[in-house]
Structure formats: C-alpha cells, structure tokens
C-alpha cells in the first residue's frame, strides 16, 4: 500500500519529464528551423544585394562607356565634317584661282593679239610696201612666248589657231610671197573663239 503513492509520484514525475523533454526537443527543432530559415534568408538577401550592387556598377560602367563612345563618335564626325569642309574649301579655292587665272590669260591673249594684228595690218597696208617687219616679228614673238607659257589655261582650238597664226607671221619669206594673205579672214575665227570663251567664263561667274 505504501508503494502505490510512490509509484504514482514516479509516474507523475516521468510524465513531467517527458513533457519537459518534448518541449525542449520542440524548442530545439523550432530553433533549428528558425536558424535555417534565418540563414537561408540571410544568404538570399546577401546574394540579391551582391547582384544588385554588381548590376548597378555594371549599369554605371555601361552608361559611362556609352557616353564615351558617343563623345568619340561625335568628335570623329565633326573631324570628318571639318576635313570635308576644308577639302571642299581648298578645292573651291583652287577652282576659283584657276578660273581667275584662265580669265586673266584669255584677256592678256586678246591684248597680245590686238598688238600683233595691228602690226600685221600695217605690214599689209596697201599704202606701204611691206611695213616694218621687225616690229611685227617682235610682237609675234611675244605672243608666241605668251602662248607657250600659258597653254594650260587655253582651250585647244584657240591654242591651235594662235599657233598657226604665229607660224605664218614668223615665216617672213612666206609673208612676202603670200600677197593674197587676208588678215581679216585669219583673225576673225580666232577673235570669235576668244570672245566665245571669255563669254563662257563670265557666264560661269554669274
């Protein structure tokens, strides 16, 4: 009879211990789960933070690179434009200078021809017995030398006509023999060609 209370007490104690153990185990399990969750959340958060930081840094570098490329591209385009403008300006300047030089040469050629034709007319003047050939020869030599230096600026047809005229005049024996030499017939086509070329140059300037 005395053992029954003891057994009952031991039973109660065992039950209490079991509850305590279960509670402890539950607490440990819950704590482990919570710890695992916390660790997982921490890792996830850190990973996302790292990814976000890397992405942010990458975006900044990408934007910086794009801006640098855009600046370099703009600079390259401006350099090309500047070079093209410079090239165009130089080409236009050369053309303008060449155009001006051609006008000057044709104008000077006309003046030289006027002098030579004047002496040629005097030479064939009916009132003279073959005028001063020396002056005619000197004027023709000047015309011929002028042509030699400035051929580059003259049209081919004018160059050929002036050459032929100079050759005929400088051949004194031919001049003396050719009593039918018609000055006007010789110079009209030449002056007509010069006038046409000068008019063409003036029209280009308009």
Coordinates of C-alpha atoms in Angstrom, one line a residue:
X1 CA 0.0 0.0 0.0
X2 CA 2.9 2.3 0.8
X3 CA 4.4 1.7 -2.7
X4 CA 1.4 3.0 -4.6
X5 CA 1.9 6.6 -3.7
X6 CA 5.5 6.3 -4.6
X7 CA 4.7 4.7 -8.0
X8 CA 2.1 7.4 -8.6
X9 CA 4.6 10.1 -7.8
X10 CA 7.2 8.4 -10.1
X11 CA 4.6 8.2 -12.9
X12 CA 3.8 11.9 -12.5
X13 CA 7.5 12.7 -12.5
X14 CA 8.0 10.6 -15.6
X15 CA 5.2 12.4 -17.3
X16 CA 6.5 15.8 -16.3
X17 CA 10.0 14.8 -17.6
X18 CA 8.5 13.6 -20.8
X19 CA 6.7 16.9 -21.3
X20 CA 9.8 18.8 -20.5
X21 CA 11.9 16.7 -22.9
X22 CA 9.3 17.1 -25.6
X23 CA 9.1 20.8 -25.0
X24 CA 12.9 21.0 -25.2
X25 CA 13.0 18.9 -28.3
X26 CA 10.3 21.0 -29.9
X27 CA 12.1 24.2 -28.9
X28 CA 15.4 22.9 -30.3
X29 CA 13.6 21.8 -33.5
X30 CA 11.9 25.1 -33.9
X31 CA 15.1 26.9 -33.1
X32 CA 16.9 24.8 -35.8
X33 CA 14.2 25.5 -38.3
X34 CA 14.2 29.2 -37.4
X35 CA 18.0 29.3 -37.7
X36 CA 17.9 27.5 -41.0
X37 CA 15.3 29.9 -42.3
X38 CA 17.3 32.9 -41.0
X39 CA 20.5 31.5 -42.6
X40 CA 18.6 31.0 -45.9
X41 CA 17.1 34.4 -45.8
X42 CA 20.4 35.9 -45.0
X43 CA 22.1 34.2 -47.9
X44 CA 19.3 35.1 -50.2
X45 CA 19.4 38.8 -49.1
X46 CA 23.2 38.9 -49.4
X47 CA 23.1 37.3 -52.8
X48 CA 20.4 39.8 -54.0
X49 CA 22.4 42.7 -52.6
X50 CA 25.5 41.5 -54.3
X51 CA 23.6 41.0 -57.6
X52 CA 22.1 44.4 -57.2
X53 CA 25.4 46.0 -56.5
X54 CA 27.1 44.3 -59.4
X55 CA 24.2 45.3 -61.7
X56 CA 24.3 48.9 -60.5
X57 CA 28.1 49.1 -61.1
X58 CA 27.7 47.4 -64.5
X59 CA 25.0 49.8 -65.5
X60 CA 27.1 52.8 -64.4
X61 CA 30.1 51.5 -66.4
X62 CA 27.9 50.7 -69.4
X63 CA 26.4 54.2 -69.3
X64 CA 29.9 55.7 -68.9
X65 CA 31.1 53.6 -71.9
X66 CA 28.1 54.6 -74.0
X67 CA 28.7 58.3 -73.2
X68 CA 32.4 58.0 -74.0
X69 CA 31.6 56.2 -77.3
X70 CA 29.0 58.9 -78.2
X71 CA 31.5 61.6 -77.4
X72 CA 34.2 59.9 -79.5
X73 CA 31.7 59.3 -82.4
X74 CA 30.6 62.9 -82.3
X75 CA 34.2 64.1 -82.3
X76 CA 35.0 61.8 -85.2
X77 CA 32.0 63.0 -87.2
X78 CA 33.0 66.7 -86.5
X79 CA 36.5 65.9 -87.6
X80 CA 35.3 64.4 -90.8
X81 CA 32.9 67.3 -91.4
X82 CA 35.8 69.7 -90.7
X83 CA 38.1 67.8 -93.1
X84 CA 35.4 67.7 -95.8
X85 CA 34.7 71.4 -95.4
X86 CA 38.5 72.1 -95.5
X87 CA 38.9 69.9 -98.6
X88 CA 35.8 71.5 -100.3
X89 CA 37.1 75.0 -99.4
X90 CA 40.5 74.2 -100.8
X91 CA 39.0 72.6 -104.0
X92 CA 36.7 75.6 -104.4
X93 CA 39.7 78.0 -103.8
X94 CA 41.8 76.1 -106.4
X95 CA 39.0 76.2 -108.9
X96 CA 38.4 79.9 -108.2
X97 CA 42.1 80.7 -108.6
X98 CA 42.2 78.6 -111.8
X99 CA 39.1 80.2 -113.1
X100 CA 40.5 83.6 -112.4
X101 CA 43.8 82.7 -114.0
X102 CA 42.1 81.5 -117.2
X103 CA 40.1 84.7 -117.4
X104 CA 43.3 86.7 -117.0
X105 CA 45.2 84.6 -119.6
X106 CA 42.5 84.9 -122.2
X107 CA 42.2 88.7 -121.5
X108 CA 46.0 89.1 -121.9
X109 CA 46.0 86.9 -125.0
X110 CA 43.4 89.2 -126.6
X111 CA 45.7 92.2 -125.8
X112 CA 48.7 90.5 -127.3
X113 CA 46.7 89.6 -130.4
X114 CA 45.5 93.1 -130.8
X115 CA 49.1 94.4 -130.9
X116 CA 50.2 91.7 -133.3
X117 CA 47.2 92.2 -135.6
X118 CA 47.8 95.9 -135.6
X119 CA 51.4 95.4 -136.9
X120 CA 50.2 92.8 -139.3
X121 CA 47.7 95.2 -140.8
X122 CA 50.4 97.8 -141.1
X123 CA 52.6 95.3 -142.9
X124 CA 49.9 94.5 -145.5
X125 CA 48.7 98.1 -145.7
X126 CA 48.2 98.9 -149.4
X127 CA 49.8 102.3 -148.9
X128 CA 53.0 100.7 -147.6
X129 CA 55.5 98.4 -149.3
X130 CA 55.6 95.7 -146.7
X131 CA 55.7 97.7 -143.4
X132 CA 58.0 97.3 -140.5
X133 CA 58.6 93.5 -140.2
X134 CA 60.8 93.9 -137.2
X135 CA 58.0 95.3 -135.0
X136 CA 55.7 92.7 -136.4
X137 CA 58.2 90.0 -135.6
X138 CA 58.9 91.3 -132.1
X139 CA 55.2 91.4 -131.3
X140 CA 54.6 87.9 -132.7
X141 CA 57.5 86.5 -130.7
X142 CA 55.9 88.0 -127.5
X143 CA 52.6 86.4 -128.5
X144 CA 54.2 83.1 -129.2
X145 CA 56.1 83.1 -125.8
X146 CA 53.0 84.1 -124.0
X147 CA 51.2 81.1 -125.6
X148 CA 54.0 78.7 -124.7
X149 CA 53.8 79.7 -121.0
X150 CA 50.0 79.7 -120.8
X151 CA 48.9 76.8 -122.9
X152 CA 47.5 75.0 -119.9
X153 CA 44.8 77.7 -119.4
X154 CA 43.7 77.9 -123.0
X155 CA 41.1 75.8 -125.0
X156 CA 42.7 73.6 -127.6
X157 CA 41.0 75.3 -130.6
X158 CA 42.3 78.8 -129.5
X159 CA 45.8 77.4 -128.9
X160 CA 45.9 75.8 -132.4
X161 CA 44.7 79.0 -134.1
X162 CA 47.2 81.2 -132.3
X163 CA 50.0 78.8 -133.1
X164 CA 49.1 78.7 -136.8
X165 CA 48.9 82.5 -136.9
X166 CA 52.3 82.9 -135.2
X167 CA 53.9 80.3 -137.6
X168 CA 52.6 82.2 -140.6
X169 CA 53.8 85.6 -139.4
X170 CA 57.2 84.4 -138.3
X171 CA 57.9 82.9 -141.7
X172 CA 59.0 86.1 -143.3
X173 CA 59.6 84.6 -146.7
X174 CA 56.0 83.2 -146.7
X175 CA 54.6 86.6 -145.8
X176 CA 56.4 88.3 -148.7
X177 CA 55.2 85.7 -151.2
X178 CA 51.7 85.5 -149.9
X179 CA 50.3 88.6 -151.4
X180 CA 46.8 87.2 -151.0
X181 CA 47.1 86.9 -147.3
X182 CA 43.9 88.2 -145.8
X183 CA 44.4 89.5 -142.3
X184 CA 40.7 89.7 -141.6
X185 CA 40.0 86.1 -142.7
X186 CA 42.8 84.9 -140.4
X187 CA 41.8 86.8 -137.3
X188 CA 38.0 86.7 -137.4
X189 CA 37.7 83.0 -136.4
X190 CA 40.4 83.5 -133.7
X191 CA 38.8 86.5 -132.1
X192 CA 35.4 84.9 -132.4
X193 CA 36.7 81.8 -130.5
X194 CA 38.4 84.1 -127.8
X195 CA 35.2 86.1 -127.4
X196 CA 33.1 82.9 -127.1
X197 CA 35.5 81.5 -124.4
X198 CA 35.6 84.8 -122.4
X199 CA 31.8 84.9 -122.5
X200 CA 31.6 81.4 -121.3
X201 CA 33.9 82.2 -118.4
X202 CA 31.8 85.3 -117.5
X203 CA 28.6 83.2 -117.6
X204 CA 30.2 80.7 -115.2
X205 CA 30.8 83.5 -112.7
X206 CA 27.1 84.5 -112.7

